[in-house]
Tab-separated table of N, CA and C in Angstrom:
chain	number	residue	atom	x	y	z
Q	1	UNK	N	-3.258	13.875	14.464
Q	1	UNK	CA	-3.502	13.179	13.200
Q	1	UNK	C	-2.849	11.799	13.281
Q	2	UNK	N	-3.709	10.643	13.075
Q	2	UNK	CA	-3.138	9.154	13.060
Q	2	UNK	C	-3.163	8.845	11.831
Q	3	UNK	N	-1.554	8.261	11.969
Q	3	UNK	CA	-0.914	8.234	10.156
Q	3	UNK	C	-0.839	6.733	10.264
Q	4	UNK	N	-1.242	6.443	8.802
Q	4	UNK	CA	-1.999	5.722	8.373
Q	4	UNK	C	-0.240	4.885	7.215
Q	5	UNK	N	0.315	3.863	7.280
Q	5	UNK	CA	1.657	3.545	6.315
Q	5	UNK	C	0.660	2.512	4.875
Q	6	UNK	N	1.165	2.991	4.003
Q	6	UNK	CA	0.186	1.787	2.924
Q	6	UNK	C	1.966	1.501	2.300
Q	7	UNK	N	2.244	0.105	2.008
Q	7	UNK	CA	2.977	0.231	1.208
Q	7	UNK	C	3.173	-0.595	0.259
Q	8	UNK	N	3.975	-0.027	-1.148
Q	8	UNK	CA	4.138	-0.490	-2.420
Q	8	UNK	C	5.578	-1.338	-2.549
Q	9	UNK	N	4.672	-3.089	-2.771
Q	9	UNK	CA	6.087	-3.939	-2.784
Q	9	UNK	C	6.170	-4.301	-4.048
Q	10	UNK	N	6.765	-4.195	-4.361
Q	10	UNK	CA	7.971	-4.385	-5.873
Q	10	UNK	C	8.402	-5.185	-5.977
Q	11	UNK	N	8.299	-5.930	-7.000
Q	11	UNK	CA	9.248	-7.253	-7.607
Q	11	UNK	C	9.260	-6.762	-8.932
Q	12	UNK	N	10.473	-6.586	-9.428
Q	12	UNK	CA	10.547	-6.125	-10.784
Q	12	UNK	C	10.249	-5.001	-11.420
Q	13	UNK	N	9.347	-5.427	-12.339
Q	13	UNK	CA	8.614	-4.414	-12.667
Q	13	UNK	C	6.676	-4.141	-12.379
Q	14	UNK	N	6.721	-4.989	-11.587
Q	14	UNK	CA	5.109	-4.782	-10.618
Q	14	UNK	C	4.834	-4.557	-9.166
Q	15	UNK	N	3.817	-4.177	-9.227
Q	15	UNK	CA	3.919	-3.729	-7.903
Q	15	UNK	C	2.914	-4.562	-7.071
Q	16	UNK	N	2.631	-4.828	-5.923
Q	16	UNK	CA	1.735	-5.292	-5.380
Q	16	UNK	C	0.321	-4.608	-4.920
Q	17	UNK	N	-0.652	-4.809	-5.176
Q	17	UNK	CA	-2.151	-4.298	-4.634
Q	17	UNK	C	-3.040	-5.496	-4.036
Q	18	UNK	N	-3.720	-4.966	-3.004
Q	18	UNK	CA	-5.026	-5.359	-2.310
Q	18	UNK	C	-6.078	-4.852	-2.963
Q	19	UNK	N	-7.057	-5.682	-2.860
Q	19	UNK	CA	-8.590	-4.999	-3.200
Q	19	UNK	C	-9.711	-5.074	-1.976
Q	20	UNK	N	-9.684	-3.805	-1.198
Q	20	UNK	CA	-10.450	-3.683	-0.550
Q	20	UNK	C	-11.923	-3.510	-1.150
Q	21	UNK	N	-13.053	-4.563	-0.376
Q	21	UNK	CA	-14.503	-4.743	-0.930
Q	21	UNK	C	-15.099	-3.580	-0.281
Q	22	UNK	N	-16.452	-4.033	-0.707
Q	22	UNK	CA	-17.921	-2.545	-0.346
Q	22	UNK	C	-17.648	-1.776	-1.096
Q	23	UNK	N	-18.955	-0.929	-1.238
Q	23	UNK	CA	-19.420	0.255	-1.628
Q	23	UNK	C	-17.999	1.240	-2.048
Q	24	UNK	N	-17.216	1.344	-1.101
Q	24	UNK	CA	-16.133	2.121	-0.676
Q	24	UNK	C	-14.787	1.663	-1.145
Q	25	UNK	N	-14.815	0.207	-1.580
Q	25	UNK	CA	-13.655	-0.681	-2.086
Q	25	UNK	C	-13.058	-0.081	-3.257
Q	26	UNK	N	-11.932	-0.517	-3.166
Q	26	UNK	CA	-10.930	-0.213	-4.625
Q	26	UNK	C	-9.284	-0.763	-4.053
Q	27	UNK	N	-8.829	-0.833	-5.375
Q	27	UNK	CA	-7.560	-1.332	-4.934
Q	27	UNK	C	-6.744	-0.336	-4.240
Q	28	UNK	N	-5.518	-0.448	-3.374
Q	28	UNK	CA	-4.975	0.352	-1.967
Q	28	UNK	C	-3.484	-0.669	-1.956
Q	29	UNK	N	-2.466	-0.038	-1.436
Q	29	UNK	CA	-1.767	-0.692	-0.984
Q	29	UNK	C	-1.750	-1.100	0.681
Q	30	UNK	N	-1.185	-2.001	0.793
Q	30	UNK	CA	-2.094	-2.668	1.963
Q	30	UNK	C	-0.953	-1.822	3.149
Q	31	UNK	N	-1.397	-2.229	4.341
Q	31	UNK	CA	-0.887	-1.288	5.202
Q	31	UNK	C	-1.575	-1.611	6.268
Q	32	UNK	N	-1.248	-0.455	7.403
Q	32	UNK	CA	-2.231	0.363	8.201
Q	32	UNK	C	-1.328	1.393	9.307
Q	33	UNK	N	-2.373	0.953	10.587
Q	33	UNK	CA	-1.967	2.710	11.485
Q	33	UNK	C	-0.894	2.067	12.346
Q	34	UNK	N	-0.175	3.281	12.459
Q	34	UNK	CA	1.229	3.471	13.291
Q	34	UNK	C	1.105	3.691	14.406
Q	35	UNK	N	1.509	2.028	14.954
Q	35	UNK	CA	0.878	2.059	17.308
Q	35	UNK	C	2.034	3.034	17.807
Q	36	UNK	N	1.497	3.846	18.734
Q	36	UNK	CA	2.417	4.350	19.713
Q	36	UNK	C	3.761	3.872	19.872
Q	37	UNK	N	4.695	4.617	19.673
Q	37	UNK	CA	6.018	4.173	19.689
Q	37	UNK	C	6.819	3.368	18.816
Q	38	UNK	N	5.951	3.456	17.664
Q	38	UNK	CA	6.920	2.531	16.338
Q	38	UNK	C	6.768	3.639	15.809
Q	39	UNK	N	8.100	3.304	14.928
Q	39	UNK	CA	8.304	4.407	13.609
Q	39	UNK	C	7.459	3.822	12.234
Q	40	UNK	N	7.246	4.841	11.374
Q	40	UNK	CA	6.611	4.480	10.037
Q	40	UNK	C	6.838	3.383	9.635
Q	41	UNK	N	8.351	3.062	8.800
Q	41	UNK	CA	8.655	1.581	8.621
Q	41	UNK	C	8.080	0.556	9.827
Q	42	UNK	N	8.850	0.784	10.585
Q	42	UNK	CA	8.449	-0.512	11.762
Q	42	UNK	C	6.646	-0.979	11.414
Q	43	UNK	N	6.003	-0.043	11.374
Q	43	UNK	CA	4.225	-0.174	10.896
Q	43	UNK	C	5.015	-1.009	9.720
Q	44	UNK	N	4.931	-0.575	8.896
Q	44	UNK	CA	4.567	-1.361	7.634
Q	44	UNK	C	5.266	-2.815	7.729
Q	45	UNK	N	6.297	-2.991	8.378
Q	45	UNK	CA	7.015	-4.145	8.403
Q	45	UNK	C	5.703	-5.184	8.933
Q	46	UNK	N	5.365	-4.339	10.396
Q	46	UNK	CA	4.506	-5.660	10.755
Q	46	UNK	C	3.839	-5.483	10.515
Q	47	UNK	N	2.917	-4.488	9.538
Q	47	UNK	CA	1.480	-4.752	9.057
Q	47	UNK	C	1.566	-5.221	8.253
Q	48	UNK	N	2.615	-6.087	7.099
Q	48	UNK	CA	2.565	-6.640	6.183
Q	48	UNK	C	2.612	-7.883	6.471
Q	49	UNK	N	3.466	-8.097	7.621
Q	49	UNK	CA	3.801	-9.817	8.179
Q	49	UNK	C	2.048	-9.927	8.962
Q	50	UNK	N	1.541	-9.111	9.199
Q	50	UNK	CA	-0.184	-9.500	9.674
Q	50	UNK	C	-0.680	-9.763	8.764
Q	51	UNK	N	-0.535	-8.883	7.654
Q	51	UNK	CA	-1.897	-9.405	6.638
Q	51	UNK	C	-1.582	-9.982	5.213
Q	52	UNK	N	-0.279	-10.020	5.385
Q	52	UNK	CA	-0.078	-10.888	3.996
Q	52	UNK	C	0.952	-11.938	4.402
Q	53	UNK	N	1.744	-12.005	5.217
Q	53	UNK	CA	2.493	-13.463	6.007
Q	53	UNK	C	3.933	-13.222	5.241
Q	54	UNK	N	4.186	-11.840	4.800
Q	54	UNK	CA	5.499	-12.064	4.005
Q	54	UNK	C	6.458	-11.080	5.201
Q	55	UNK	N	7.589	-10.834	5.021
Q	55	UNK	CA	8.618	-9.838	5.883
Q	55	UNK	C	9.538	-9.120	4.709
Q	56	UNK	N	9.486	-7.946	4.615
Q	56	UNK	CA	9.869	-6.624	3.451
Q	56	UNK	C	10.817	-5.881	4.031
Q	57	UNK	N	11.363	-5.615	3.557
Q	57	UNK	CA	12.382	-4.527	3.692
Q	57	UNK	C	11.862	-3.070	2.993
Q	58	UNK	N	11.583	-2.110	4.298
Q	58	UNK	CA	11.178	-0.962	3.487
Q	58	UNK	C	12.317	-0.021	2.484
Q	59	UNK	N	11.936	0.418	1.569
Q	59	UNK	CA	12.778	1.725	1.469
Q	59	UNK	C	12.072	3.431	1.334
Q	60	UNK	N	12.011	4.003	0.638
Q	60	UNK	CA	12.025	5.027	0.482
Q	60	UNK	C	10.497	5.275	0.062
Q	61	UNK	N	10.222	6.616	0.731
Q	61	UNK	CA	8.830	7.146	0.699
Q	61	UNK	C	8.536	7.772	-0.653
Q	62	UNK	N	7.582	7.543	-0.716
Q	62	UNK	CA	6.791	8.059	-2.184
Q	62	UNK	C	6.058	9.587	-2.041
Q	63	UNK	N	6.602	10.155	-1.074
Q	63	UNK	CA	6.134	11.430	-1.515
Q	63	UNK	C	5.501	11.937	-0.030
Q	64	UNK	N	5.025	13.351	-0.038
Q	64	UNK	CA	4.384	13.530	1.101
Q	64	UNK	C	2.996	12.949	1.665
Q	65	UNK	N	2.576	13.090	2.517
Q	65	UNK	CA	1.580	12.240	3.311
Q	65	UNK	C	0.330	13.036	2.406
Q	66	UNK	N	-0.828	12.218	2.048
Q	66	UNK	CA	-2.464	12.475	1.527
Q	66	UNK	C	-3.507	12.636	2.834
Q	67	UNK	N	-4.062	13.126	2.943
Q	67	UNK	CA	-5.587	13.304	4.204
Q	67	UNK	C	-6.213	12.502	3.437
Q	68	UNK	N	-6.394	11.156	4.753
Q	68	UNK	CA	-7.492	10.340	4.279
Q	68	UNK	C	-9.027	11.073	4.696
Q	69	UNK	N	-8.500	11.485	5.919
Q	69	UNK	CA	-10.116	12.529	6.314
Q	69	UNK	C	-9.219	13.405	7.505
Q	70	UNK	N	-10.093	14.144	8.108
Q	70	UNK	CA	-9.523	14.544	9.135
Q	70	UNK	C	-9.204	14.193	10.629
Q	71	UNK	N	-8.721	12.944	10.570
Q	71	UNK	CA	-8.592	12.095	11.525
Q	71	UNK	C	-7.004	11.385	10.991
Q	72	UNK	N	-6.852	11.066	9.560
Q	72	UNK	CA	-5.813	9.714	9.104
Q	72	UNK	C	-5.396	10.885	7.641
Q	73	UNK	N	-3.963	10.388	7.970
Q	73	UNK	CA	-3.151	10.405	7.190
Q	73	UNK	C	-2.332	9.636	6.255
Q	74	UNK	N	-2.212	9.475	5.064
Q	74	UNK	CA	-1.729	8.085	4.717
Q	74	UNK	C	-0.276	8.433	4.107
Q	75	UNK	N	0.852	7.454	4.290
Q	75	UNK	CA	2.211	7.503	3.754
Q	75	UNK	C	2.309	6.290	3.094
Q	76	UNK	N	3.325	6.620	1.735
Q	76	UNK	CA	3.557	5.403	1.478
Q	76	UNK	C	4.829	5.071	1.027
Q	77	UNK	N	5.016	3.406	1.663
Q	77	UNK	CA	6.697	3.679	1.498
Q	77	UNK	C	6.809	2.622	0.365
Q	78	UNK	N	7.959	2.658	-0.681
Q	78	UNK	CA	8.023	1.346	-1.294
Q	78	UNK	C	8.843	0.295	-0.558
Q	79	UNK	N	8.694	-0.602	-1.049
Q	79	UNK	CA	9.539	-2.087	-0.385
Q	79	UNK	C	9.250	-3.099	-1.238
Q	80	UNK	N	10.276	-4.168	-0.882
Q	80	UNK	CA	10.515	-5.742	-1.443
Q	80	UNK	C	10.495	-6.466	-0.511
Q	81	UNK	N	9.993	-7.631	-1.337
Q	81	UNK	CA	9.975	-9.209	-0.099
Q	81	UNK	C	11.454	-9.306	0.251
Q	82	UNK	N	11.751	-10.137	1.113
Q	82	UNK	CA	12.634	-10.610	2.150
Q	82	UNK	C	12.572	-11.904	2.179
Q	83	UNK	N	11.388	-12.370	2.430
Q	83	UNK	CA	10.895	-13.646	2.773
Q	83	UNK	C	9.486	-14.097	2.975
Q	84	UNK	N	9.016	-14.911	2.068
Q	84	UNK	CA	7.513	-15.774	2.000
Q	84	UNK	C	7.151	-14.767	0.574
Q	85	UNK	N	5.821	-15.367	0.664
Q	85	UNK	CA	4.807	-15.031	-0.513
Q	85	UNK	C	3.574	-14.641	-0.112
Q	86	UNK	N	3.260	-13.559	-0.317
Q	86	UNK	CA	1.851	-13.201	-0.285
Q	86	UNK	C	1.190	-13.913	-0.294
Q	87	UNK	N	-0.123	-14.069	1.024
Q	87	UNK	CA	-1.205	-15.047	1.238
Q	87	UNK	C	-2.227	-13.678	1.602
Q	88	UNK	N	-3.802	-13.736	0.691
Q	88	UNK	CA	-4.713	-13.149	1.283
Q	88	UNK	C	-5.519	-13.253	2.408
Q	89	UNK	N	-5.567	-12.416	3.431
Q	89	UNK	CA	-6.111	-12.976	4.598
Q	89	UNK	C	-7.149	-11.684	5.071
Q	90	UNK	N	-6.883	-10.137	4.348
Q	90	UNK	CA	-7.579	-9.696	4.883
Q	90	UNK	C	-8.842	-8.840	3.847
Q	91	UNK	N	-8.030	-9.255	3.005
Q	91	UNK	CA	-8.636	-8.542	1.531
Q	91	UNK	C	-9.007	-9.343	0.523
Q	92	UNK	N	-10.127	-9.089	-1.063
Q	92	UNK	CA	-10.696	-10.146	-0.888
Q	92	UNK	C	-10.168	-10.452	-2.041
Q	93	UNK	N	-8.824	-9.801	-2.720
Q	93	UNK	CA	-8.036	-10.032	-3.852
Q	93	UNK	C	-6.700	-9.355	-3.667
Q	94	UNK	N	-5.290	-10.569	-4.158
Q	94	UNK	CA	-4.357	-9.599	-4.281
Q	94	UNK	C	-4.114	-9.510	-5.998
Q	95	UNK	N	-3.402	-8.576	-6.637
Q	95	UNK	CA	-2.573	-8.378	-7.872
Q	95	UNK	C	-1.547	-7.704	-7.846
Q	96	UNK	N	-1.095	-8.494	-8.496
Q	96	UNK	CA	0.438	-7.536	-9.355
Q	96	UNK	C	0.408	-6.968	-10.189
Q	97	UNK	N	0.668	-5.681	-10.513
Q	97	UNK	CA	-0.098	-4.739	-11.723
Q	97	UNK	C	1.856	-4.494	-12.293
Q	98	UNK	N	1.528	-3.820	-13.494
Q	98	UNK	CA	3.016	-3.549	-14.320
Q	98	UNK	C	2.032	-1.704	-14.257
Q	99	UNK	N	3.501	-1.255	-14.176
Q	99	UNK	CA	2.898	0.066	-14.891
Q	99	UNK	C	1.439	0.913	-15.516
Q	100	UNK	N	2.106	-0.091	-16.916
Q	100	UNK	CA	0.692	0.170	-17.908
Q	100	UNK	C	-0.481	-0.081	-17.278
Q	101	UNK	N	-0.626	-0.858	-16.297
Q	101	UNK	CA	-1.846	-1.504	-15.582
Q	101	UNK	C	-2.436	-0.741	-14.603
Q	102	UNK	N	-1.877	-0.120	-14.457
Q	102	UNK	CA	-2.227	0.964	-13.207
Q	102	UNK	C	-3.099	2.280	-13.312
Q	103	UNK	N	-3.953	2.204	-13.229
Q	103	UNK	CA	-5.278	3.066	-13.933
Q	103	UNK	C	-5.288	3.521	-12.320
Q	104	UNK	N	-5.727	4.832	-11.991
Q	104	UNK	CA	-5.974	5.068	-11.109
Q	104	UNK	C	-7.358	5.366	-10.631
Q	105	UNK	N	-8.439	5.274	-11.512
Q	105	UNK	CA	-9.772	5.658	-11.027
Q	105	UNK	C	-10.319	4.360	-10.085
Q	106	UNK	N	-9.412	2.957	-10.542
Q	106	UNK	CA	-9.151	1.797	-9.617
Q	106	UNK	C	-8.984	2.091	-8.313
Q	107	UNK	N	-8.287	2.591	-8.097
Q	107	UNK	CA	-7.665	2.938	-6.642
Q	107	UNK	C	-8.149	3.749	-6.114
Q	108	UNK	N	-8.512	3.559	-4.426
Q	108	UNK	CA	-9.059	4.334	-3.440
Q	108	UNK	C	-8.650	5.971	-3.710
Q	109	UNK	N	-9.168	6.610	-3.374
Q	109	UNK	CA	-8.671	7.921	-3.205
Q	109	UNK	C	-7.435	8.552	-3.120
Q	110	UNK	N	-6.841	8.295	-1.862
Q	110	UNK	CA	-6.021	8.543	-0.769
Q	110	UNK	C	-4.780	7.910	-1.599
Q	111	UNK	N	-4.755	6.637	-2.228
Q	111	UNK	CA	-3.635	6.032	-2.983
Q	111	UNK	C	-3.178	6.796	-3.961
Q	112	UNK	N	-4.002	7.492	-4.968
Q	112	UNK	CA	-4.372	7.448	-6.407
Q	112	UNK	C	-3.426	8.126	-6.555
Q	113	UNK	N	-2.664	9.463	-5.769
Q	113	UNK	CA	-1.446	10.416	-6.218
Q	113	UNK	C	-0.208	9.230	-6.035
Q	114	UNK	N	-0.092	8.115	-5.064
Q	114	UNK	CA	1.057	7.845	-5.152
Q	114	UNK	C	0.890	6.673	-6.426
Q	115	UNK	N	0.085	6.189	-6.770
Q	115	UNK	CA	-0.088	5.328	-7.940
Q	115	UNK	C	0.373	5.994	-9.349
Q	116	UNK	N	0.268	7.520	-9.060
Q	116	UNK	CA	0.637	8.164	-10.729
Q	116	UNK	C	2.122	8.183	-9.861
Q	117	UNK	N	2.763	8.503	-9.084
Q	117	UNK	CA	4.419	8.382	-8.913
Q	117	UNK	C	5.287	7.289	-8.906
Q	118	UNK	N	4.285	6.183	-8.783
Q	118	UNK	CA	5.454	4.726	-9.000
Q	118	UNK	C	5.105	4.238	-10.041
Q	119	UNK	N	3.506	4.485	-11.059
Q	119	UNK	CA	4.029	4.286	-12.358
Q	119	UNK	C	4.965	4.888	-13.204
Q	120	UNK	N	5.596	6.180	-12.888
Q	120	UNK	CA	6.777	7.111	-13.422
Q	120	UNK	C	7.853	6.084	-13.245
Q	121	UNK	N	7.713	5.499	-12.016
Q	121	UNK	CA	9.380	5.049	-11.542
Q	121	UNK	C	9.307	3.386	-11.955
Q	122	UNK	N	8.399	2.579	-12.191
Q	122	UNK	CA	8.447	1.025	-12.728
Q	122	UNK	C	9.101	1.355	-14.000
């Protein structure tokens, strides 16, 4: 099973989202898959400095891993900037949602359980 890191960056009281397009699109926390020989964090560190140009400090996981299918697994960790500002480069919208904002029929599938656990915790 290739696990899949999405993660939720925090400033305050919002969180950060991508909006992945198509048919299949919905908002996701951005992420991706974990190369051979990095740990979970280590993924998300540099999949965030790839696709959004910022560097985060992870912390703590949001819960157990979701089946994206039977191939991918998705984890998600929360984190904060470090350094820079979100630039879109791979997705075709970013937002900062508060809590209240966080509707989950928005969000991909695979997200949608950890979206009802960090609106508990904003």
């Amino acid at each position: 099973m290739q696990i899949v890191v999405g993660v939720a960056v925090v400033r305050g009281d919002r969180v950060l989202a991508a909006y992945r397009p198509g048919p299949e699109g919905g908002w996701e926390f951005p992420g991706g898959k974990v190369e051979p020989g990095e740990s979970e964090p280590e993924a998300a560190v540099r999949e965030l400095h790839e696709e959004l140009g910022i560097e985060v400090e992870i912390g703590t996981s949001l819960g157990p891993g979701v089946d994206i299918s039977d191939k991918y697994r998705l984890h998600v960790y929360r984190a904060s900037i470090v350094a820079g500002e979100p630039v879109r480069t791979e997705h075709s919208e970013l937002r900062w949602f508060t809590a209240a904002e966080l509707v989950e029929e928005d969000w991909l599938v695979p997200d949608r359980p950890f979206v009802r656990l960090l609106r508990n915790k904003l």
